[in-house]
Amino acid sequence: MRGGARRRNEPYPLGQFPDNLLYAIAKQIVHRLAVGLGDITGDDFGTIFAHAIGGIHRGKPLGIADVEFNGSAWSIKTVKSALPFTQPVARLISGRNSPDYSLGISDPRANPENTGRAVLSVWNARVNEAMDRYDDLRIVIMVRNMETREFLIFEEEAQRFAPTAYSWSFNKRGNLEGHNRTTREHEFTWQPHGSQFTILRRVPASTRRFKINPNVPMVQPDTILAAIRFKPEWITIYGQN
């Protein structure tokens, strides 16, 4: 089931990242590298993306919405990869969907089909919550390798998933997998321990890629302190009790 969101005042067409947006994202990553930050979390990327589009990074997600701008919203996902430029599938960790808590399933292994449908219903409820507020809801994914400084970014329209369109079974590791009944493709994984829900998405041909010079210089702490005219009186140290 596609979201069917009403598009209004979108900053750019779905999945068509303009060069200036990629430059704004890359520039902020360079800044983080220069001050010694070695990785980018999902929360970090939310801040970076929001700044790049002139939007707001929500302190707390609304449903799956992390960033908002003028009636549009984005769920922010980041994925580590050894080879981002050739990554075929992105595994999106999409929250903890706990059907035993929200839907009263006491034994998730007893009926895999019921458990899988319940897991998707938790996701669908989060999508619905965001769609009630925003006209356009998307998921933006960045695949990264901080060592090689290679990055891949793509997005798709957020969607509800029809629970009956997937078959569910437990794999050898004890995790629940959802497969598309038509294509037989593996699209979801749910871990009973921790209730982590993962969505598998194929990287589209329209994805954008960029690379940052691996020799970005690091700014020393003393240089930053001098630039802000650090004063010792900014720090108050209290005595021991």
PDB file of N, CA and C in Angstrom, residues 150-234:
ATOM      1  N   GLU A 150      33.477   7.478   1.283  1.00  0.00           N
ATOM      2  CA  GLU A 150      32.534   7.255   0.195  1.00  0.00           C
ATOM      3  C   GLU A 150      31.109   7.210   0.745  1.00  0.00           C
ATOM      4  N   PHE A 151      30.200   7.862   0.017  1.00  0.00           N
ATOM      5  CA  PHE A 151      28.827   7.984   0.496  1.00  0.00           C
ATOM      6  C   PHE A 151      27.845   7.774  -0.656  1.00  0.00           C
ATOM      7  N   LEU A 152      26.745   7.155  -0.326  1.00  0.00           N
ATOM      8  CA  LEU A 152      25.663   6.914  -1.276  1.00  0.00           C
ATOM      9  C   LEU A 152      24.374   7.384  -0.611  1.00  0.00           C
ATOM     10  N   ILE A 153      23.518   8.066  -1.358  1.00  0.00           N
ATOM     11  CA  ILE A 153      22.283   8.569  -0.775  1.00  0.00           C
ATOM     12  C   ILE A 153      21.120   8.367  -1.747  1.00  0.00           C
ATOM     13  N   PHE A 154      20.020   7.847  -1.221  1.00  0.00           N
ATOM     14  CA  PHE A 154      18.805   7.710  -2.028  1.00  0.00           C
ATOM     15  C   PHE A 154      17.598   7.855  -1.125  1.00  0.00           C
ATOM     16  N   GLU A 155      16.446   8.009  -1.722  1.00  0.00           N
ATOM     17  CA  GLU A 155      15.229   8.108  -0.917  1.00  0.00           C
ATOM     18  C   GLU A 155      14.057   7.473  -1.651  1.00  0.00           C
ATOM     19  N   GLU A 156      13.022   7.186  -0.892  1.00  0.00           N
ATOM     20  CA  GLU A 156      11.806   6.618  -1.452  1.00  0.00           C
ATOM     21  C   GLU A 156      10.616   7.132  -0.659  1.00  0.00           C
ATOM     22  N   GLU A 157       9.463   7.028  -1.261  1.00  0.00           N
ATOM     23  CA  GLU A 157       8.245   7.416  -0.562  1.00  0.00           C
ATOM     24  C   GLU A 157       7.985   6.429   0.564  1.00  0.00           C
ATOM     25  N   ALA A 158       7.675   6.936   1.743  1.00  0.00           N
ATOM     26  CA  ALA A 158       7.317   6.055   2.847  1.00  0.00           C
ATOM     27  C   ALA A 158       6.012   5.345   2.504  1.00  0.00           C
ATOM     28  N   GLN A 159       5.902   4.117   2.913  1.00  0.00           N
ATOM     29  CA  GLN A 159       4.706   3.364   2.564  1.00  0.00           C
ATOM     30  C   GLN A 159       4.262   2.448   3.691  1.00  0.00           C
ATOM     31  N   ARG A 160       2.981   2.168   3.688  1.00  0.00           N
ATOM     32  CA  ARG A 160       2.433   1.122   4.531  1.00  0.00           C
ATOM     33  C   ARG A 160       2.598  -0.197   3.776  1.00  0.00           C
ATOM     34  N   PHE A 161       2.755  -1.258   4.514  1.00  0.00           N
ATOM     35  CA  PHE A 161       2.912  -2.568   3.892  1.00  0.00           C
ATOM     36  C   PHE A 161       1.673  -3.415   4.167  1.00  0.00           C
ATOM     37  N   ALA A 162       1.129  -4.016   3.121  1.00  0.00           N
ATOM     38  CA  ALA A 162      -0.037  -4.883   3.272  1.00  0.00           C
ATOM     39  C   ALA A 162       0.392  -6.186   3.945  1.00  0.00           C
ATOM     40  N   PRO A 163      -0.040  -6.458   5.162  1.00  0.00           N
ATOM     41  CA  PRO A 163       0.425  -7.648   5.890  1.00  0.00           C
ATOM     42  C   PRO A 163       0.203  -8.955   5.155  1.00  0.00           C
ATOM     43  N   THR A 164      -0.878  -9.057   4.368  1.00  0.00           N
ATOM     44  CA  THR A 164      -1.170 -10.319   3.677  1.00  0.00           C
ATOM     45  C   THR A 164      -0.293 -10.540   2.446  1.00  0.00           C
ATOM     46  N   ALA A 165       0.512  -9.550   2.077  1.00  0.00           N
ATOM     47  CA  ALA A 165       1.349  -9.675   0.877  1.00  0.00           C
ATOM     48  C   ALA A 165       2.659 -10.405   1.163  1.00  0.00           C
ATOM     49  N   TYR A 166       2.884 -10.809   2.422  1.00  0.00           N
ATOM     50  CA  TYR A 166       4.165 -11.404   2.795  1.00  0.00           C
ATOM     51  C   TYR A 166       3.959 -12.709   3.553  1.00  0.00           C
ATOM     52  N   SER A 167       4.876 -13.636   3.339  1.00  0.00           N
ATOM     53  CA  SER A 167       4.897 -14.887   4.104  1.00  0.00           C
ATOM     54  C   SER A 167       6.006 -14.789   5.145  1.00  0.00           C
ATOM     55  N   TRP A 168       5.800 -15.435   6.290  1.00  0.00           N
ATOM     56  CA  TRP A 168       6.721 -15.269   7.411  1.00  0.00           C
ATOM     57  C   TRP A 168       7.187 -16.628   7.931  1.00  0.00           C
ATOM     58  N   SER A 169       8.485 -16.704   8.254  1.00  0.00           N
ATOM     59  CA  SER A 169       9.049 -17.925   8.832  1.00  0.00           C
ATOM     60  C   SER A 169      10.314 -17.560   9.602  1.00  0.00           C
ATOM     61  N   PHE A 170      10.665 -18.420  10.558  1.00  0.00           N
ATOM     62  CA  PHE A 170      11.880 -18.189  11.333  1.00  0.00           C
ATOM     63  C   PHE A 170      13.075 -18.839  10.640  1.00  0.00           C
ATOM     64  N   ASN A 171      14.196 -18.112  10.591  1.00  0.00           N
ATOM     65  CA  ASN A 171      15.401 -18.661   9.972  1.00  0.00           C
ATOM     66  C   ASN A 171      16.224 -19.443  11.011  1.00  0.00           C
ATOM     67  N   LYS A 172      17.387 -19.928  10.599  1.00  0.00           N
ATOM     68  CA  LYS A 172      18.215 -20.756  11.472  1.00  0.00           C
ATOM     69  C   LYS A 172      18.723 -19.996  12.692  1.00  0.00           C
ATOM     70  N   ARG A 173      18.801 -18.672  12.575  1.00  0.00           N
ATOM     71  CA  ARG A 173      19.264 -17.865  13.706  1.00  0.00           C
ATOM     72  C   ARG A 173      18.146 -17.527  14.681  1.00  0.00           C
ATOM     73  N   GLY A 174      16.954 -17.949  14.358  1.00  0.00           N
ATOM     74  CA  GLY A 174      15.832 -17.666  15.228  1.00  0.00           C
ATOM     75  C   GLY A 174      15.177 -16.330  14.982  1.00  0.00           C
ATOM     76  N   ASN A 175      15.531 -15.679  13.855  1.00  0.00           N
ATOM     77  CA  ASN A 175      14.923 -14.397  13.507  1.00  0.00           C
ATOM     78  C   ASN A 175      13.785 -14.617  12.509  1.00  0.00           C
ATOM     79  N   LEU A 176      12.783 -13.787  12.613  1.00  0.00           N
ATOM     80  CA  LEU A 176      11.621 -13.898  11.736  1.00  0.00           C
ATOM     81  C   LEU A 176      11.868 -13.142  10.438  1.00  0.00           C
ATOM     82  N   GLU A 177      11.641 -13.807   9.312  1.00  0.00           N
ATOM     83  CA  GLU A 177      11.853 -13.182   8.009  1.00  0.00           C
ATOM     84  C   GLU A 177      10.540 -13.077   7.251  1.00  0.00           C
ATOM     85  N   GLY A 178      10.354 -11.933   6.573  1.00  0.00           N
ATOM     86  CA  GLY A 178       9.185 -11.729   5.731  1.00  0.00           C
ATOM     87  C   GLY A 178       9.585 -11.722   4.268  1.00  0.00           C
ATOM     88  N   HIS A 179       8.934 -12.558   3.473  1.00  0.00           N
ATOM     89  CA  HIS A 179       9.222 -12.643   2.046  1.00  0.00           C
ATOM     90  C   HIS A 179       7.996 -12.232   1.235  1.00  0.00           C
ATOM     91  N   ASN A 180       8.234 -11.464   0.189  1.00  0.00           N
ATOM     92  CA  ASN A 180       7.158 -11.059  -0.692  1.00  0.00           C
ATOM     93  C   ASN A 180       6.553 -12.298  -1.362  1.00  0.00           C
ATOM     94  N   ARG A 181       5.250 -12.460  -1.253  1.00  0.00           N
ATOM     95  CA  ARG A 181       4.606 -13.659  -1.778  1.00  0.00           C
ATOM     96  C   ARG A 181       4.698 -13.745  -3.304  1.00  0.00           C
ATOM     97  N   THR A 182       4.803 -12.601  -3.970  1.00  0.00           N
ATOM     98  CA  THR A 182       4.847 -12.586  -5.429  1.00  0.00           C
ATOM     99  C   THR A 182       6.257 -12.771  -5.962  1.00  0.00           C
ATOM    100  N   THR A 183       7.209 -11.980  -5.439  1.00  0.00           N
ATOM    101  CA  THR A 183       8.581 -12.014  -5.952  1.00  0.00           C
ATOM    102  C   THR A 183       9.476 -12.996  -5.210  1.00  0.00           C
ATOM    103  N   ARG A 184       9.032 -13.432  -4.023  1.00  0.00           N
ATOM    104  CA  ARG A 184       9.810 -14.317  -3.147  1.00  0.00           C
ATOM    105  C   ARG A 184      11.013 -13.626  -2.524  1.00  0.00           C
ATOM    106  N   GLU A 185      11.128 -12.331  -2.717  1.00  0.00           N
ATOM    107  CA  GLU A 185      12.282 -11.610  -2.169  1.00  0.00           C
ATOM    108  C   GLU A 185      12.153 -11.432  -0.662  1.00  0.00           C
ATOM    109  N   HIS A 186      13.288 -11.518  -0.002  1.00  0.00           N
ATOM    110  CA  HIS A 186      13.373 -11.271   1.442  1.00  0.00           C
ATOM    111  C   HIS A 186      13.322  -9.756   1.662  1.00  0.00           C
ATOM    112  N   GLU A 187      12.294  -9.257   2.359  1.00  0.00           N
ATOM    113  CA  GLU A 187      12.119  -7.820   2.528  1.00  0.00           C
ATOM    114  C   GLU A 187      12.171  -7.348   3.983  1.00  0.00           C
ATOM    115  N   PHE A 188      11.960  -8.254   4.937  1.00  0.00           N
ATOM    116  CA  PHE A 188      11.939  -7.836   6.342  1.00  0.00           C
ATOM    117  C   PHE A 188      12.624  -8.877   7.217  1.00  0.00           C
ATOM    118  N   THR A 189      13.201  -8.400   8.316  1.00  0.00           N
ATOM    119  CA  THR A 189      13.706  -9.276   9.366  1.00  0.00           C
ATOM    120  C   THR A 189      13.284  -8.696  10.707  1.00  0.00           C
ATOM    121  N   TRP A 190      12.792  -9.555  11.586  1.00  0.00           N
ATOM    122  CA  TRP A 190      12.419  -9.127  12.933  1.00  0.00           C
ATOM    123  C   TRP A 190      13.094 -10.047  13.937  1.00  0.00           C
ATOM    124  N   GLN A 191      13.766  -9.448  14.912  1.00  0.00           N
ATOM    125  CA  GLN A 191      14.486 -10.216  15.916  1.00  0.00           C
ATOM    126  C   GLN A 191      13.660 -10.293  17.198  1.00  0.00           C
ATOM    127  N   PRO A 192      13.249 -11.491  17.592  1.00  0.00           N
ATOM    128  CA  PRO A 192      12.467 -11.622  18.829  1.00  0.00           C
ATOM    129  C   PRO A 192      13.183 -11.041  20.043  1.00  0.00           C
ATOM    130  N   HIS A 193      14.497 -11.260  20.109  1.00  0.00           N
ATOM    131  CA  HIS A 193      15.264 -10.711  21.216  1.00  0.00           C
ATOM    132  C   HIS A 193      15.583  -9.239  20.908  1.00  0.00           C
ATOM    133  N   GLY A 194      14.894  -8.334  21.573  1.00  0.00           N
ATOM    134  CA  GLY A 194      15.091  -6.913  21.329  1.00  0.00           C
ATOM    135  C   GLY A 194      14.063  -6.305  20.397  1.00  0.00           C
ATOM    136  N   SER A 195      13.318  -7.135  19.676  1.00  0.00           N
ATOM    137  CA  SER A 195      12.222  -6.678  18.798  1.00  0.00           C
ATOM    138  C   SER A 195      12.681  -5.735  17.695  1.00  0.00           C
ATOM    139  N   GLN A 196      13.944  -5.845  17.275  1.00  0.00           N
ATOM    140  CA  GLN A 196      14.444  -4.959  16.218  1.00  0.00           C
ATOM    141  C   GLN A 196      13.854  -5.347  14.866  1.00  0.00           C
ATOM    142  N   PHE A 197      13.328  -4.340  14.170  1.00  0.00           N
ATOM    143  CA  PHE A 197      12.690  -4.533  12.870  1.00  0.00           C
ATOM    144  C   PHE A 197      13.576  -3.931  11.794  1.00  0.00           C
ATOM    145  N   THR A 198      13.897  -4.720  10.770  1.00  0.00           N
ATOM    146  CA  THR A 198      14.766  -4.275   9.688  1.00  0.00           C
ATOM    147  C   THR A 198      14.048  -4.422   8.351  1.00  0.00           C
ATOM    148  N   ILE A 199      14.114  -3.369   7.547  1.00  0.00           N
ATOM    149  CA  ILE A 199      13.539  -3.386   6.208  1.00  0.00           C
ATOM    150  C   ILE A 199      14.683  -3.451   5.199  1.00  0.00           C
ATOM    151  N   LEU A 200      14.606  -4.363   4.250  1.00  0.00           N
ATOM    152  CA  LEU A 200      15.636  -4.495   3.221  1.00  0.00           C
ATOM    153  C   LEU A 200      15.153  -3.806   1.955  1.00  0.00           C
ATOM    154  N   ARG A 201      15.941  -2.833   1.472  1.00  0.00           N
ATOM    155  CA  ARG A 201      15.559  -2.088   0.275  1.00  0.00           C
ATOM    156  C   ARG A 201      16.670  -2.173  -0.767  1.00  0.00           C
ATOM    157  N   ARG A 202      16.289  -2.429  -1.990  1.00  0.00           N
ATOM    158  CA  ARG A 202      17.262  -2.432  -3.085  1.00  0.00           C
ATOM    159  C   ARG A 202      17.698  -1.003  -3.387  1.00  0.00           C
ATOM    160  N   VAL A 203      18.989  -0.814  -3.586  1.00  0.00           N
ATOM    161  CA  VAL A 203      19.500   0.505  -3.932  1.00  0.00           C
ATOM    162  C   VAL A 203      19.114   0.807  -5.377  1.00  0.00           C
ATOM    163  N   PRO A 204      18.391   1.897  -5.632  1.00  0.00           N
ATOM    164  CA  PRO A 204      17.905   2.166  -6.992  1.00  0.00           C
ATOM    165  C   PRO A 204      18.994   2.705  -7.910  1.00  0.00           C
ATOM    166  N   ALA A 205      18.738   2.614  -9.199  1.00  0.00           N
ATOM    167  CA  ALA A 205      19.693   3.119 -10.187  1.00  0.00           C
ATOM    168  C   ALA A 205      19.834   4.632 -10.098  1.00  0.00           C
ATOM    169  N   SER A 206      18.830   5.306  -9.552  1.00  0.00           N
ATOM    170  CA  SER A 206      18.849   6.770  -9.473  1.00  0.00           C
ATOM    171  C   SER A 206      19.629   7.300  -8.278  1.00  0.00           C
ATOM    172  N   THR A 207      20.244   6.411  -7.505  1.00  0.00           N
ATOM    173  CA  THR A 207      20.957   6.856  -6.313  1.00  0.00           C
ATOM    174  C   THR A 207      22.081   7.824  -6.663  1.00  0.00           C
ATOM    175  N   ARG A 208      22.378   8.729  -5.721  1.00  0.00           N
ATOM    176  CA  ARG A 208      23.493   9.680  -5.904  1.00  0.00           C
ATOM    177  C   ARG A 208      24.668   9.244  -5.036  1.00  0.00           C
ATOM    178  N   ARG A 209      25.866   9.515  -5.530  1.00  0.00           N
ATOM    179  CA  ARG A 209      27.092   9.139  -4.822  1.00  0.00           C
ATOM    180  C   ARG A 209      28.024  10.338  -4.750  1.00  0.00           C
ATOM    181  N   PHE A 210      28.782  10.404  -3.666  1.00  0.00           N
ATOM    182  CA  PHE A 210      29.819  11.431  -3.577  1.00  0.00           C
ATOM    183  C   PHE A 210      30.948  10.926  -2.686  1.00  0.00           C
ATOM    184  N   LYS A 211      32.102  11.545  -2.876  1.00  0.00           N
ATOM    185  CA  LYS A 211      33.285  11.143  -2.129  1.00  0.00           C
ATOM    186  C   LYS A 211      33.974  12.379  -1.584  1.00  0.00           C
ATOM    187  N   ILE A 212      34.546  12.244  -0.402  1.00  0.00           N
ATOM    188  CA  ILE A 212      35.267  13.344   0.250  1.00  0.00           C
ATOM    189  C   ILE A 212      36.750  12.990   0.286  1.00  0.00           C
ATOM    190  N   ASN A 213      37.578  13.963   0.027  1.00  0.00           N
ATOM    191  CA  ASN A 213      39.030  13.757   0.074  1.00  0.00           C
ATOM    192  C   ASN A 213      39.424  13.106   1.405  1.00  0.00           C
ATOM    193  N   PRO A 214      40.131  11.969   1.346  1.00  0.00           N
ATOM    194  CA  PRO A 214      40.498  11.285   2.602  1.00  0.00           C
ATOM    195  C   PRO A 214      41.504  12.053   3.440  1.00  0.00           C
ATOM    196  N   ASN A 215      42.099  13.095   2.883  1.00  0.00           N
ATOM    197  CA  ASN A 215      43.121  13.856   3.613  1.00  0.00           C
ATOM    198  C   ASN A 215      42.586  15.151   4.214  1.00  0.00           C
ATOM    199  N   VAL A 216      41.316  15.150   4.602  1.00  0.00           N
ATOM    200  CA  VAL A 216      40.762  16.332   5.284  1.00  0.00           C
ATOM    201  C   VAL A 216      41.562  16.570   6.555  1.00  0.00           C
ATOM    202  N   PRO A 217      42.157  17.764   6.712  1.00  0.00           N
ATOM    203  CA  PRO A 217      42.971  18.019   7.908  1.00  0.00           C
ATOM    204  C   PRO A 217      42.106  18.128   9.155  1.00  0.00           C
ATOM    205  N   MET A 218      42.647  17.715  10.275  1.00  0.00           N
ATOM    206  CA  MET A 218      41.932  17.807  11.536  1.00  0.00           C
ATOM    207  C   MET A 218      42.378  19.068  12.276  1.00  0.00           C
ATOM    208  N   VAL A 219      41.409  19.830  12.743  1.00  0.00           N
ATOM    209  CA  VAL A 219      41.700  21.052  13.483  1.00  0.00           C
ATOM    210  C   VAL A 219      42.009  20.680  14.931  1.00  0.00           C
ATOM    211  N   GLN A 220      43.131  21.156  15.446  1.00  0.00           N
ATOM    212  CA  GLN A 220      43.524  20.848  16.809  1.00  0.00           C
ATOM    213  C   GLN A 220      42.642  21.597  17.809  1.00  0.00           C
ATOM    214  N   PRO A 221      42.373  20.988  18.984  1.00  0.00           N
ATOM    215  CA  PRO A 221      41.533  21.633  19.996  1.00  0.00           C
ATOM    216  C   PRO A 221      41.989  23.042  20.363  1.00  0.00           C
ATOM    217  N   ASP A 222      43.300  23.249  20.480  1.00  0.00           N
ATOM    218  CA  ASP A 222      43.791  24.578  20.857  1.00  0.00           C
ATOM    219  C   ASP A 222      43.457  25.621  19.796  1.00  0.00           C
ATOM    220  N   THR A 223      43.432  25.206  18.524  1.00  0.00           N
ATOM    221  CA  THR A 223      43.088  26.131  17.450  1.00  0.00           C
ATOM    222  C   THR A 223      41.623  26.565  17.559  1.00  0.00           C
ATOM    223  N   ILE A 224      40.756  25.617  17.877  1.00  0.00           N
ATOM    224  CA  ILE A 224      39.340  25.939  18.041  1.00  0.00           C
ATOM    225  C   ILE A 224      39.132  26.843  19.248  1.00  0.00           C
ATOM    226  N   LEU A 225      39.788  26.537  20.332  1.00  0.00           N
ATOM    227  CA  LEU A 225      39.648  27.357  21.542  1.00  0.00           C
ATOM    228  C   LEU A 225      40.133  28.782  21.296  1.00  0.00           C
ATOM    229  N   ALA A 226      41.215  28.903  20.529  1.00  0.00           N
ATOM    230  CA  ALA A 226      41.718  30.244  20.217  1.00  0.00           C
ATOM    231  C   ALA A 226      40.730  30.987  19.320  1.00  0.00           C
ATOM    232  N   ALA A 227      40.089  30.274  18.384  1.00  0.00           N
ATOM    233  CA  ALA A 227      39.155  30.910  17.460  1.00  0.00           C
ATOM    234  C   ALA A 227      37.934  31.459  18.181  1.00  0.00           C
ATOM    235  N   ILE A 228      37.509  30.784  19.245  1.00  0.00           N
ATOM    236  CA  ILE A 228      36.342  31.263  19.994  1.00  0.00           C
ATOM    237  C   ILE A 228      36.739  32.152  21.172  1.00  0.00           C
ATOM    238  N   ARG A 229      38.049  32.450  21.260  1.00  0.00           N
ATOM    239  CA  ARG A 229      38.572  33.305  22.333  1.00  0.00           C
ATOM    240  C   ARG A 229      38.195  32.758  23.706  1.00  0.00           C
ATOM    241  N   PHE A 230      38.596  31.522  23.894  1.00  0.00           N
ATOM    242  CA  PHE A 230      38.294  30.830  25.141  1.00  0.00           C
ATOM    243  C   PHE A 230      38.811  31.603  26.355  1.00  0.00           C
ATOM    244  N   LYS A 231      37.984  31.629  27.387  1.00  0.00           N
ATOM    245  CA  LYS A 231      38.356  32.288  28.641  1.00  0.00           C
ATOM    246  C   LYS A 231      38.236  31.293  29.789  1.00  0.00           C
ATOM    247  N   PRO A 232      39.232  31.224  30.650  1.00  0.00           N
ATOM    248  CA  PRO A 232      39.205  30.273  31.765  1.00  0.00           C
ATOM    249  C   PRO A 232      37.974  30.422  32.643  1.00  0.00           C
ATOM    250  N   GLU A 233      37.449  31.659  32.758  1.00  0.00           N
ATOM    251  CA  GLU A 233      36.295  31.865  33.639  1.00  0.00           C
ATOM    252  C   GLU A 233      35.015  31.219  33.111  1.00  0.00           C
ATOM    253  N   TRP A 234      35.044  30.688  31.887  1.00  0.00           N
ATOM    254  CA  TRP A 234      33.881  29.965  31.376  1.00  0.00           C
ATOM    255  C   TRP A 234      33.651  28.652  32.136  1.00  0.00           C
TER     256      TRP A 234
END
